[in-house]
mmCIF file of C-alpha atoms and ligand atoms in Angstrom:
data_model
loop_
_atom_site.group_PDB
_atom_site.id
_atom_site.type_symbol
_atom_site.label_atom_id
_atom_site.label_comp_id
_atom_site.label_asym_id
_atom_site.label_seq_id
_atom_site.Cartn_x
_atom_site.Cartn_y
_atom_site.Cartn_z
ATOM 1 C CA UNK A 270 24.783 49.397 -32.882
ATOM 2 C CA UNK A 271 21.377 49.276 -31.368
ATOM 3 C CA UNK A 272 21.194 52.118 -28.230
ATOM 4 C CA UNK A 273 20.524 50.169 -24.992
ATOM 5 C CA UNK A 274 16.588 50.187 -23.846
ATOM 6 C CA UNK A 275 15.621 52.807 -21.504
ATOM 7 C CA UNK A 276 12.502 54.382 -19.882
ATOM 8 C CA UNK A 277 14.041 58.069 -20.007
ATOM 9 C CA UNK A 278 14.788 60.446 -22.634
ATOM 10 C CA UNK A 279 13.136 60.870 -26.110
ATOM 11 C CA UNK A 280 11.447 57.964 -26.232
ATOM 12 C CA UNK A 281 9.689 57.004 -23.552
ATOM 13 C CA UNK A 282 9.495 60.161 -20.944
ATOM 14 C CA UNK A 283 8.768 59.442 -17.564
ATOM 15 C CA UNK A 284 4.623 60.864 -16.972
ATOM 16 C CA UNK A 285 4.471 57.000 -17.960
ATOM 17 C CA UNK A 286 3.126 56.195 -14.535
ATOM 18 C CA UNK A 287 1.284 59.576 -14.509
ATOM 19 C CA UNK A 288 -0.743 58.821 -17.461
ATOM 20 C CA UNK A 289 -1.071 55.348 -16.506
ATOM 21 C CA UNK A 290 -2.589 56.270 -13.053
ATOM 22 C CA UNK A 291 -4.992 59.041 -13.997
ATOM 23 C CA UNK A 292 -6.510 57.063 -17.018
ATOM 24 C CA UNK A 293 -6.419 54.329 -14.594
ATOM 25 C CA UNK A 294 -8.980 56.652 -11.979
ATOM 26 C CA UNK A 295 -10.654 57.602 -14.628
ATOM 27 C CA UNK A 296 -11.243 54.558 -17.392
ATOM 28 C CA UNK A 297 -9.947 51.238 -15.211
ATOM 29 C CA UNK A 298 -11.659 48.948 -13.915
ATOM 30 C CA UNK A 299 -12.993 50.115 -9.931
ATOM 31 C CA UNK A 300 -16.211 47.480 -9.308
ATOM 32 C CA UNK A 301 -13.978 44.184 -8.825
ATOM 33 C CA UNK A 302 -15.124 42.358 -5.698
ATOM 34 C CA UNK A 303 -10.767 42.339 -4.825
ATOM 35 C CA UNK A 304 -11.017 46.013 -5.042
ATOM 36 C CA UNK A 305 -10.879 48.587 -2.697
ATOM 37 C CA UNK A 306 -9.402 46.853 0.066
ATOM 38 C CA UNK A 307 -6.275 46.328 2.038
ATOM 39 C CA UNK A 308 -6.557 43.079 3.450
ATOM 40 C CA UNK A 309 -3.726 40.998 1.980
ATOM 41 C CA UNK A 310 -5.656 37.402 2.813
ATOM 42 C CA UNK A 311 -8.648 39.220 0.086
ATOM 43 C CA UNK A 312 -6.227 40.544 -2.334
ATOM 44 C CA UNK A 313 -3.882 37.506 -1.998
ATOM 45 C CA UNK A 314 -6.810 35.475 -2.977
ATOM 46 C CA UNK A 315 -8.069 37.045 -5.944
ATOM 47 C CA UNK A 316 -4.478 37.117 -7.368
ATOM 48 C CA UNK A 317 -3.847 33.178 -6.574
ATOM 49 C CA UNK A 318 -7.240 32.431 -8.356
ATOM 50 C CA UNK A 319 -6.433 35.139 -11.513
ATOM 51 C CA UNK A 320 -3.367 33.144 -12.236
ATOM 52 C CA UNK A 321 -4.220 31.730 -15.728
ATOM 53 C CA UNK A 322 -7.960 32.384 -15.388
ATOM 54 C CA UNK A 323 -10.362 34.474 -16.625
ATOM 55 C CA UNK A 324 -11.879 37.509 -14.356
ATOM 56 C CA UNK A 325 -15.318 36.354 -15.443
ATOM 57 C CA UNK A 326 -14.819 32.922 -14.259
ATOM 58 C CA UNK A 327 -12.768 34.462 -10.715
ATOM 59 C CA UNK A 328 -16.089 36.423 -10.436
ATOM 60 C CA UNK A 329 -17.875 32.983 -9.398
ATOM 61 C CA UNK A 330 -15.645 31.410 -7.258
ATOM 62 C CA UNK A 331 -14.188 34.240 -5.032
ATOM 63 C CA UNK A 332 -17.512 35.246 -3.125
ATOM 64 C CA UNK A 333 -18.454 31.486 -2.553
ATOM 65 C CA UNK A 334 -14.678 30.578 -1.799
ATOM 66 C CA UNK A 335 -14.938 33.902 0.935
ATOM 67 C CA UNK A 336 -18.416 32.749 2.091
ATOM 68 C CA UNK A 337 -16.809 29.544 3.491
ATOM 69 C CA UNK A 338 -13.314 30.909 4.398
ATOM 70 C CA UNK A 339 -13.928 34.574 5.442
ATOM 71 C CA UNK A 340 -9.778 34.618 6.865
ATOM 72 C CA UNK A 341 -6.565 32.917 6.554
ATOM 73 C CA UNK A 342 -7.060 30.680 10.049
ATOM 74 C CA UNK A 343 -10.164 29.702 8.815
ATOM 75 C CA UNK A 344 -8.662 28.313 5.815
ATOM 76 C CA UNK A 345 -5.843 26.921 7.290
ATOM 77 C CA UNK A 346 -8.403 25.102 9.532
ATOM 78 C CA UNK A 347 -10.210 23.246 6.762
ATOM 79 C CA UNK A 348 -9.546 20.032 4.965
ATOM 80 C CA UNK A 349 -7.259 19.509 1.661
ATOM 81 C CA UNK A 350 -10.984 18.388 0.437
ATOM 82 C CA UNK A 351 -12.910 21.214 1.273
ATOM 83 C CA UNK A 352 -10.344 23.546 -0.361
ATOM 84 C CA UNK A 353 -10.251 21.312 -3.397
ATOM 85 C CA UNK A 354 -14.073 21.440 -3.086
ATOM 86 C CA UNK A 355 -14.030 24.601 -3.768
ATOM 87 C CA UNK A 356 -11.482 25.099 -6.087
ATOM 88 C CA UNK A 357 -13.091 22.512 -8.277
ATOM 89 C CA UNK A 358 -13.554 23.694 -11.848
ATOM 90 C CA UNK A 359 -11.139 26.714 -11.492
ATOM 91 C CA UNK A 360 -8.085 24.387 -12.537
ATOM 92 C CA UNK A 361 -4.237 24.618 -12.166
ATOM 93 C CA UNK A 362 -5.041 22.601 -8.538
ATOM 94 C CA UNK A 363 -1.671 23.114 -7.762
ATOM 95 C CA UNK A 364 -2.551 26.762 -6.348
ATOM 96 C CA UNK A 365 -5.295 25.829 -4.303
ATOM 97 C CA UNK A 366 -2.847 23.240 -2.656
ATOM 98 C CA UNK A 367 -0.395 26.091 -2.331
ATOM 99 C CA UNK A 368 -2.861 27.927 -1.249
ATOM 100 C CA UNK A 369 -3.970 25.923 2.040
ATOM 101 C CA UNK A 370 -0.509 25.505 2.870
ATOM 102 C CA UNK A 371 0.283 29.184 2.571
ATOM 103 C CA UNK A 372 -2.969 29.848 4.937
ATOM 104 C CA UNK A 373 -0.895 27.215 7.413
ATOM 105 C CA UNK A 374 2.629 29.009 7.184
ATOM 106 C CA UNK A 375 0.824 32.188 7.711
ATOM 107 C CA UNK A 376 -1.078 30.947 10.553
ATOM 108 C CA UNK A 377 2.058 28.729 12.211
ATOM 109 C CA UNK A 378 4.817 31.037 11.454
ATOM 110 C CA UNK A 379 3.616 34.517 11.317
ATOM 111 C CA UNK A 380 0.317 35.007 13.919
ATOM 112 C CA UNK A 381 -1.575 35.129 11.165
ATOM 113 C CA UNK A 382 -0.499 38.012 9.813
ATOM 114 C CA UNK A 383 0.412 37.985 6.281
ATOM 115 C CA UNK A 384 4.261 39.720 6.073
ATOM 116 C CA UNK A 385 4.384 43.192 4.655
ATOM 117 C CA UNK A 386 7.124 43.459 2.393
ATOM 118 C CA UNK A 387 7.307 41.635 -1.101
ATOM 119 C CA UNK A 388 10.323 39.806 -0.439
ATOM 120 C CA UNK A 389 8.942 38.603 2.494
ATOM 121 C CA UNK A 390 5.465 37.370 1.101
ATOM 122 C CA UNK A 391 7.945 35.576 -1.850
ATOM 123 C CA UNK A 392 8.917 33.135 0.810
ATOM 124 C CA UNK A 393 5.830 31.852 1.191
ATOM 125 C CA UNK A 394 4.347 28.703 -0.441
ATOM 126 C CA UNK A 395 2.937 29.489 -4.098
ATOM 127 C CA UNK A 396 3.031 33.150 -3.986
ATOM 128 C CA UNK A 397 5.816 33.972 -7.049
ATOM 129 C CA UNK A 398 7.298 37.598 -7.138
ATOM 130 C CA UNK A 399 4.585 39.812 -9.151
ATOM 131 C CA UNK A 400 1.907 38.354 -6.696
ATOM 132 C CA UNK A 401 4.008 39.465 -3.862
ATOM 133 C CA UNK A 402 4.580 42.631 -5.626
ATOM 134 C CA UNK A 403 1.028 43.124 -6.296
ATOM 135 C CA UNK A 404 0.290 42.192 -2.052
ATOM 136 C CA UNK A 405 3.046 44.175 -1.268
ATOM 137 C CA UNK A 406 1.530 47.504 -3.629
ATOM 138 C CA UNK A 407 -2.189 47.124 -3.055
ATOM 139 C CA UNK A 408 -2.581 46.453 0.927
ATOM 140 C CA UNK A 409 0.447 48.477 2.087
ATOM 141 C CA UNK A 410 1.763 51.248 -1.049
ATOM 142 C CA UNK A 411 4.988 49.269 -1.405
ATOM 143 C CA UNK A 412 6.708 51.060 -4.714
ATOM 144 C CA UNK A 413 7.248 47.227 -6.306
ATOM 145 C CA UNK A 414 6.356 46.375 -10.054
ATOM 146 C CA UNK A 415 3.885 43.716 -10.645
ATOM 147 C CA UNK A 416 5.271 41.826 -13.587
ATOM 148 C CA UNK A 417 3.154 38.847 -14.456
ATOM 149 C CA UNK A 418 2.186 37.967 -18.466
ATOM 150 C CA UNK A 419 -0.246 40.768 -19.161
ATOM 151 C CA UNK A 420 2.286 43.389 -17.997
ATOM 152 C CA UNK A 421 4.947 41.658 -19.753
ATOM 153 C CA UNK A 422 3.427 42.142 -22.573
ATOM 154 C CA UNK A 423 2.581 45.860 -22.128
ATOM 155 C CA UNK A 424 6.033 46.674 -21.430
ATOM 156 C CA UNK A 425 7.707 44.489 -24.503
ATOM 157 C CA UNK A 426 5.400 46.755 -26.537
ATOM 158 C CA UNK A 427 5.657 50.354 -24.910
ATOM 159 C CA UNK A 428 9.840 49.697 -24.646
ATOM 160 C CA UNK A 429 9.908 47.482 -27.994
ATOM 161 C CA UNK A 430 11.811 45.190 -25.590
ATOM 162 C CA UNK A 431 13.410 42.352 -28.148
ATOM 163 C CA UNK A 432 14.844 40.198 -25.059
ATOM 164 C CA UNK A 433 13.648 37.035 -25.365
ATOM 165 C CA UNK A 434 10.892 36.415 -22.695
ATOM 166 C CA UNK A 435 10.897 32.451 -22.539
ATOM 167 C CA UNK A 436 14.516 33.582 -21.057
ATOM 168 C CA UNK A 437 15.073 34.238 -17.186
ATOM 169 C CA UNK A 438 17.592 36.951 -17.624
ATOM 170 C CA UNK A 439 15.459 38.384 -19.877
ATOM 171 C CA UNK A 440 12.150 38.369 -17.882
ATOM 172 C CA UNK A 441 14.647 39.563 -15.182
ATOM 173 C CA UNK A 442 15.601 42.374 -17.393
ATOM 174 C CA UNK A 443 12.239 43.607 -18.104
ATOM 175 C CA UNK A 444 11.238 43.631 -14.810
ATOM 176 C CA UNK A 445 14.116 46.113 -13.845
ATOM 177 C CA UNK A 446 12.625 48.394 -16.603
ATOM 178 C CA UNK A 447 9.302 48.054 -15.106
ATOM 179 C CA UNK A 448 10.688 48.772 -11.648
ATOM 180 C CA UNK A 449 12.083 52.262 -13.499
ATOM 181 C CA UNK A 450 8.821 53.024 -14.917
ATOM 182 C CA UNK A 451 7.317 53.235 -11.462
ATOM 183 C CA UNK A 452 6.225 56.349 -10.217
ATOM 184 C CA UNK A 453 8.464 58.725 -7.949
ATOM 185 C CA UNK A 454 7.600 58.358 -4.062
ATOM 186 C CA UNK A 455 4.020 57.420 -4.633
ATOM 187 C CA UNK A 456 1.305 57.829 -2.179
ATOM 188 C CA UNK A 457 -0.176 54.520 -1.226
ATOM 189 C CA UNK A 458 -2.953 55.738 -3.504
ATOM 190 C CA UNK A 459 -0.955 56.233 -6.711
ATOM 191 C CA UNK A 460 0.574 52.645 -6.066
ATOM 192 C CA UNK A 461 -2.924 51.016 -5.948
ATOM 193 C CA UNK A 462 -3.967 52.949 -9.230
ATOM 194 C CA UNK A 463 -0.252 52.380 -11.102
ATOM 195 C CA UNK A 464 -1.054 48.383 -9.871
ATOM 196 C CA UNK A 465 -4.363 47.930 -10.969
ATOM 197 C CA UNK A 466 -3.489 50.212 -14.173
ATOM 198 C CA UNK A 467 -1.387 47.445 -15.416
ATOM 199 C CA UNK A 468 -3.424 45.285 -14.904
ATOM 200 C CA UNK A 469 -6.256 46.875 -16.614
ATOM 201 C CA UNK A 470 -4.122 48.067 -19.219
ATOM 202 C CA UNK A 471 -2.758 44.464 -20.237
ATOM 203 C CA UNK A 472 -6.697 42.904 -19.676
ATOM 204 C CA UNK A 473 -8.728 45.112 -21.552
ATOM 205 C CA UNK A 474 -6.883 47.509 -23.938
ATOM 206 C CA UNK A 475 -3.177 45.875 -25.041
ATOM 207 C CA UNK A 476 -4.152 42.632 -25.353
ATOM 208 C CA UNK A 477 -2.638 39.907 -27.104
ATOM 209 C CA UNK A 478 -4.369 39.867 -30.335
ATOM 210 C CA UNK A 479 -5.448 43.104 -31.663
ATOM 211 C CA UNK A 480 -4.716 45.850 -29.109
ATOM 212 C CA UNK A 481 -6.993 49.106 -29.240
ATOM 213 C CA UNK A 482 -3.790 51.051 -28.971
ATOM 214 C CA UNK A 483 -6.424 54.205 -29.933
ATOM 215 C CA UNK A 484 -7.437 53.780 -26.355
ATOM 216 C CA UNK A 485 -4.202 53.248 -24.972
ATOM 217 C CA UNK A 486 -2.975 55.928 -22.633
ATOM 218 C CA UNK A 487 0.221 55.420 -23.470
ATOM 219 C CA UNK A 488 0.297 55.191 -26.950
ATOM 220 C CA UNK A 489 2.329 58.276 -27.376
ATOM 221 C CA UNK A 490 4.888 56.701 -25.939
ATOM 222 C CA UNK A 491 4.951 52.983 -27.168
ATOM 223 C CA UNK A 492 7.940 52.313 -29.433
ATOM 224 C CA UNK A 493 6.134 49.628 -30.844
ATOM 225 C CA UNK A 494 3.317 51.352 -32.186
ATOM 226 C CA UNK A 495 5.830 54.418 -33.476
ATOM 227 C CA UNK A 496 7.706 52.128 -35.416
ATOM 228 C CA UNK A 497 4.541 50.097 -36.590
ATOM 229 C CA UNK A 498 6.197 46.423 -35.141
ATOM 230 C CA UNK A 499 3.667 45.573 -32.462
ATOM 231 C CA UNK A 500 3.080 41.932 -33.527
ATOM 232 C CA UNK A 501 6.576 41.238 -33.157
ATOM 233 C CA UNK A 502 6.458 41.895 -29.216
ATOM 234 C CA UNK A 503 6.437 40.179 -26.906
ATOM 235 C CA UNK A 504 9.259 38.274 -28.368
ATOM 236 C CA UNK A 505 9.011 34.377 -27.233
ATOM 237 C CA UNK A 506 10.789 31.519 -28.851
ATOM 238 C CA UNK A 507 9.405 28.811 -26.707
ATOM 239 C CA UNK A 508 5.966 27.923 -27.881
ATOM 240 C CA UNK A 509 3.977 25.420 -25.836
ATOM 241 C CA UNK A 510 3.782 22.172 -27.172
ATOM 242 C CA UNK A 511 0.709 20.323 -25.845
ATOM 243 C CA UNK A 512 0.933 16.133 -25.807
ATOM 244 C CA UNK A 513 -2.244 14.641 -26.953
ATOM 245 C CA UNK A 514 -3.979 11.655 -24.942
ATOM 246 C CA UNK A 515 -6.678 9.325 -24.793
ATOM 247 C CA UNK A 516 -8.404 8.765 -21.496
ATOM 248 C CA UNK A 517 -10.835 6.245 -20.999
ATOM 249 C CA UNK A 518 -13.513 6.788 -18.017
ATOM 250 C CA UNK A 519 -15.244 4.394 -16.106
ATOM 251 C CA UNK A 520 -18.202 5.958 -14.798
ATOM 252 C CA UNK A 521 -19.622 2.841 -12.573
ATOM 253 C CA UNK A 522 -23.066 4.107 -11.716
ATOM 254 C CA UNK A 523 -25.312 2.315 -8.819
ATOM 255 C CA UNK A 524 -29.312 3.521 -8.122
ATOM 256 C CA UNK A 525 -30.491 2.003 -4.739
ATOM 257 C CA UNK A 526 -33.718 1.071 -4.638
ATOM 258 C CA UNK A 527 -34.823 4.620 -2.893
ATOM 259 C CA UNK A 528 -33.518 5.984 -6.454
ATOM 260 C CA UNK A 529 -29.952 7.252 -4.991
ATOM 261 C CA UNK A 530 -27.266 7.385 -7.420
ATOM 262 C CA UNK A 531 -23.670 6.714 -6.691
ATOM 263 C CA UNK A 532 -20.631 6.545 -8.740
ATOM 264 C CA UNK A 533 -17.499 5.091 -7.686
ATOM 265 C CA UNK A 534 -14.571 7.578 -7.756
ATOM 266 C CA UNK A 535 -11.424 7.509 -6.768
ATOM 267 C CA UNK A 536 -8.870 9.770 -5.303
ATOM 268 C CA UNK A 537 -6.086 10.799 -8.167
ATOM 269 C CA UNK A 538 -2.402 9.728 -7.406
ATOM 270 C CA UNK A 539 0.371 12.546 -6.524
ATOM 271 C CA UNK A 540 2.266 13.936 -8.618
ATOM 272 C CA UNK A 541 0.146 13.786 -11.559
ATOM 273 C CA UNK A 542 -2.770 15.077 -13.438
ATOM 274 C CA UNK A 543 -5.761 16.242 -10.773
ATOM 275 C CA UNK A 544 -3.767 15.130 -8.055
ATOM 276 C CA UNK A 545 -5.641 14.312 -4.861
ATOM 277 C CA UNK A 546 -9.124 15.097 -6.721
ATOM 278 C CA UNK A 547 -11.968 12.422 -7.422
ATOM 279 C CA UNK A 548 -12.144 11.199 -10.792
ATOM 280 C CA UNK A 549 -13.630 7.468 -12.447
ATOM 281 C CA UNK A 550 -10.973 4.613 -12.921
ATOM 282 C CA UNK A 551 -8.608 6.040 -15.810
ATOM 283 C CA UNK A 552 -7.724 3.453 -18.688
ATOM 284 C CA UNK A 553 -5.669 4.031 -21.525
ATOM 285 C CA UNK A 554 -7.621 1.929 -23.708
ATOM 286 C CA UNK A 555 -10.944 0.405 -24.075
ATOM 287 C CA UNK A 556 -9.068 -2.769 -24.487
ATOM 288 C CA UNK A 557 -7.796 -2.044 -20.893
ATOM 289 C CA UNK A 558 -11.132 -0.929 -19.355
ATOM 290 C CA UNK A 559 -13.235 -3.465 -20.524
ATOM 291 C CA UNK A 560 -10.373 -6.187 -19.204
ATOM 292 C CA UNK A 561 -10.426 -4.640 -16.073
ATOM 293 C CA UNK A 562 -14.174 -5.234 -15.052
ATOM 294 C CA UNK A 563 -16.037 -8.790 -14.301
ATOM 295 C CA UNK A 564 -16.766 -10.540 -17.259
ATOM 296 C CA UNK A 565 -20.772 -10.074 -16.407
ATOM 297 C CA UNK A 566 -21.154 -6.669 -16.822
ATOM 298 C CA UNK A 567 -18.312 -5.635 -19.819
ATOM 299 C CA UNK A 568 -21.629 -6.113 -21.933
ATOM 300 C CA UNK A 569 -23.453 -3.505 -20.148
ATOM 301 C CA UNK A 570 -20.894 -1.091 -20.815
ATOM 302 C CA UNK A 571 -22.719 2.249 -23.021
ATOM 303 C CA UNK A 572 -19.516 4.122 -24.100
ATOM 304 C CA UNK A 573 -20.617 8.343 -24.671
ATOM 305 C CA UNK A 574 -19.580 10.586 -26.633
ATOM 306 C CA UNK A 575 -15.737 11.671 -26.252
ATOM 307 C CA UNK A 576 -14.977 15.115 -24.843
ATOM 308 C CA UNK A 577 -12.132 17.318 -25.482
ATOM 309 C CA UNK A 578 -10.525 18.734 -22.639
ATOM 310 C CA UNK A 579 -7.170 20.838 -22.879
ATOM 311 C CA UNK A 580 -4.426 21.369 -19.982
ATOM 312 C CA UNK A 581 -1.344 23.424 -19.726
ATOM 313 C CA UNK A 582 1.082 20.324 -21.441
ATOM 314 C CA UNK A 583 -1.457 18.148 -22.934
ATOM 315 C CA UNK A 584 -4.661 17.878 -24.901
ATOM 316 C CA UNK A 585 -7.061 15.257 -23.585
ATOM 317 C CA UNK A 586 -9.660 12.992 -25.105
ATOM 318 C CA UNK A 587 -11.837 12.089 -22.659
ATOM 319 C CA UNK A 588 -14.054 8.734 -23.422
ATOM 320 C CA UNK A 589 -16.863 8.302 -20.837
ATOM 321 C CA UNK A 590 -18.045 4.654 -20.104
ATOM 322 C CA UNK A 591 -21.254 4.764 -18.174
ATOM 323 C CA UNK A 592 -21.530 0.782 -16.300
ATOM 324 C CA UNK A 593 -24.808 0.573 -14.223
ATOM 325 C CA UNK A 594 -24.808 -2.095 -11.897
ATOM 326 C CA UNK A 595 -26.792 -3.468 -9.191
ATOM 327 C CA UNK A 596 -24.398 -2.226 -6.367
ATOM 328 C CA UNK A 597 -22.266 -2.991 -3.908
ATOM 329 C CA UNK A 598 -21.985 -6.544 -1.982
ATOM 330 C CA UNK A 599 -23.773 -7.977 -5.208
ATOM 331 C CA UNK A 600 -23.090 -10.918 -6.939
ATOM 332 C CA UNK A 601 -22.349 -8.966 -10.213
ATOM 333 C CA UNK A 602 -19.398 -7.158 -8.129
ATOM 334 C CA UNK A 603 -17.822 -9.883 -6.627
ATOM 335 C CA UNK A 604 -15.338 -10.043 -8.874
ATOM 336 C CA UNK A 605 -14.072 -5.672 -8.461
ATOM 337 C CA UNK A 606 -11.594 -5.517 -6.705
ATOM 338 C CA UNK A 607 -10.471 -1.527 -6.133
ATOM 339 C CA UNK A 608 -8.845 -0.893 -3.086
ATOM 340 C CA UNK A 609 -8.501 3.163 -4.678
ATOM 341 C CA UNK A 610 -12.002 3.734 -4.953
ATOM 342 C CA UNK A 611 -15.556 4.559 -3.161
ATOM 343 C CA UNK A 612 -18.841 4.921 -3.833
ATOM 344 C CA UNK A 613 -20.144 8.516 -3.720
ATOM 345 C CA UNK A 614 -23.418 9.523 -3.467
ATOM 346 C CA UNK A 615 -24.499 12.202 -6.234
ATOM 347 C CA UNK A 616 -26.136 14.513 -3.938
ATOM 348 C CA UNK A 617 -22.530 15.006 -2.327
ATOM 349 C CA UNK A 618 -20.415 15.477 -5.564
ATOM 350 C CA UNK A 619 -20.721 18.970 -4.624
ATOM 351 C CA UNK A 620 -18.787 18.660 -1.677
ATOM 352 C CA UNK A 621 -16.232 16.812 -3.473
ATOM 353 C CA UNK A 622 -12.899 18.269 -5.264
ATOM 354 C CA UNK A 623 -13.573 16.690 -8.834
ATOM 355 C CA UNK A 624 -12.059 18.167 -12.097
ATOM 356 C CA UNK A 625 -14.416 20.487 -14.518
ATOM 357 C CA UNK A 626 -14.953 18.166 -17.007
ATOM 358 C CA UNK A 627 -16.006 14.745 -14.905
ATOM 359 C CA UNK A 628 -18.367 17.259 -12.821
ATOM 360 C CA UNK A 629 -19.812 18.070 -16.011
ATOM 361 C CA UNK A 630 -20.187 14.449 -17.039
ATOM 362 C CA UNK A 631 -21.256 13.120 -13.350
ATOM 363 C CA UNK A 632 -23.687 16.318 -12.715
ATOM 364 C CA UNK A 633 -24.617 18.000 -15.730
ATOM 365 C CA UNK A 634 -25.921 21.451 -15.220
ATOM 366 C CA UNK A 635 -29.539 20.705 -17.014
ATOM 367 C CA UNK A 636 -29.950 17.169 -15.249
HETATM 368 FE FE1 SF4 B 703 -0.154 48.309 -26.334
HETATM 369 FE FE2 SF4 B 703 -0.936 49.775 -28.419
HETATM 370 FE FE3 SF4 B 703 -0.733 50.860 -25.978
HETATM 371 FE FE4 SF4 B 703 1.458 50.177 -27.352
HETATM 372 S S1 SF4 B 703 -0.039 51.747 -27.932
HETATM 373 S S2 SF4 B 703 1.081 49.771 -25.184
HETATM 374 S S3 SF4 B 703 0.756 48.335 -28.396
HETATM 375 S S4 SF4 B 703 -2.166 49.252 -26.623
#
């Protein structure tokens, strides 16, 4: 019978968080803009945006997203569309919907203040329990286990933890080992450092394909690495299975006579894909595009190249169909009828939530 998984005794001893937070001090990472500070609207930030994203690609948005919105009333002040504004291109625009509303709760319901405590901050909108953990540890020392992908993965390794992870009970499970492997009554300091180490740890040295476990300050102690079985941890029987689509784009163009360019957008329905952003009219087919426009211009049509553009469930094709046209109150578009849509001048797309791929169609970055 297989002995029951533990973070004492022979094989795993507990200067885990020890040697996690010194090589932390010493090797982590200590230049992150989110670093060094206590102020839970800044940290809370950084983590909402690091969900599913790279740090390199957090790097550009969390200055300019701080620039505009230096506090939580500020944000819960603005617009869904200048949130979305600048969210757009970071994806998952779920969280920066989450987001605003969280900024609102905090603002409403709690002065402002962000609560304290982790199972406090878990009650508000979008914030999950290892982003509470990781407000909770970093702004006020609370001795809480962050517990988000990257630190699951860590841990399956170091504990050769077989549960399987596409499981509640046994992400619950893990997390309770975590918990264990904190360090006894840390200062506020050693919680920051035994935070961020995990962090680091699961970002830059145990990461999911090939792990430079002869960096790894822990590798004396990973059970995966003594008994030579790290690719089969994390265990996870779910894989994702993506759905693959065709999209067809209308991207209606009008140039004034002052050389102005427009497009006409329109807002995306809730629930769905890019809800409440600004995208071209959507067709499943070219059959259904070209039926939808007057019968005048379908020959003007100049179809692009397709692009390939992959979400968490599905795998887009994206067909772009650029239509210029003389403009609105013309004869040529007497016929469109699109109560959805509006004609938006490029020089404001900026100021516009639009999704990654139709700002790179609509504004290229060499144009
Ligand atoms: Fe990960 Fe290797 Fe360190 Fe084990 S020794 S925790 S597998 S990096």
């Amino acid at each position: 019978m297989k002995a029951p998984l533990t973070t004492s005794g022979p094989g795993l001893p507990l200067d885990f968080a020890r040697r996690l937070i010194d090589w932390q001090r010493c090797h982590g990472r200590s230049a992150l803009p989110w670093q060094h500070t206590h102020d839970p609207y800044r940290v809370w930030l950084s983590e909402v945006m690091l969900q599913q994203t790279q740090v390199s690609t957090v790097l550009h948005y969390y200055p300019r997203f701080l620039a505009r919105f230096p506090d939580v009333q500020r944000l819960a002040a603005a617009t869904p569309d200048e949130v979305m504004a600048l969210w757009s291109g970071l994806g998952y625009y779920s969280r920066a919907r989450n987001l605003h509303r969280c900024a609102q709760v905090v603002v409403q319901e709690h002065g402002g203040v962000f609560p304290a405590r982790a199972e406090l901050l878990q009650a508000l909108p979008g914030i999950g329990a290892s982003t509470a953990a990781a407000i909770a540890a970093f702004c006020h020392g609370e001795r809480v286990s962050i517990a988000d992908g990257n630190v699951r993965r860590v841990l399956a390794r170091l504990l050769a933890f077989d549960g399987d992870l596409a499981r509640p009970a046994s992400q619950r499970a893990l997390w309770d080992l975590a918990q264990a492997l904190l360090p006894e009554q840390p200062t506020h300091a050693d919680m920051t450092a035994h935070t961020q180490g995990l962090m680091d740890l699961g970002a830059t040295v145990c990461t999911r394909t090939r792990p430079q476990c002869e960096r790894c300050p822990v590798a004396g102690l990973c059970q995966a690495r003594a008994s030579g079985t790290i690719d089969r941890f994390p265990v996870k029987s779910r894989t994702l299975k993506r759905r693959h689509e065709s999209w067809w784009l209308l991207l209606l163009q009008h140039r004034d006579a002052h050389g102005v360019t427009r497009w006409w957008l329109q807002r995306r329905p809730a629930p769905g894909i890019w809800a409440g952003l600004f995208c071209p009219p959507v067709f499943e087919s070219e059959t259904a595009l070209r039926a939808g426009l007057p019968p005048a211009l379908v020959d003007r049509l100049a179809p692009q190249a397709a692009v390939a553009h992959s979400l968490t469930h599905r795998e887009l094709r994206l067909h772009p169909c650029v239509l210029a046209c003389d403009g609105p109150g013309t004869p040529e578009l007497a016929a469109w009828s699109d109560p959805a849509g509006q004609w938006v001048d490029a020089a404001a797309l900026a100021e516009h939530g639009l999704p990654a791929p139709v700002r790179l169609l609509l504004a290229p970055p060499d144009a």
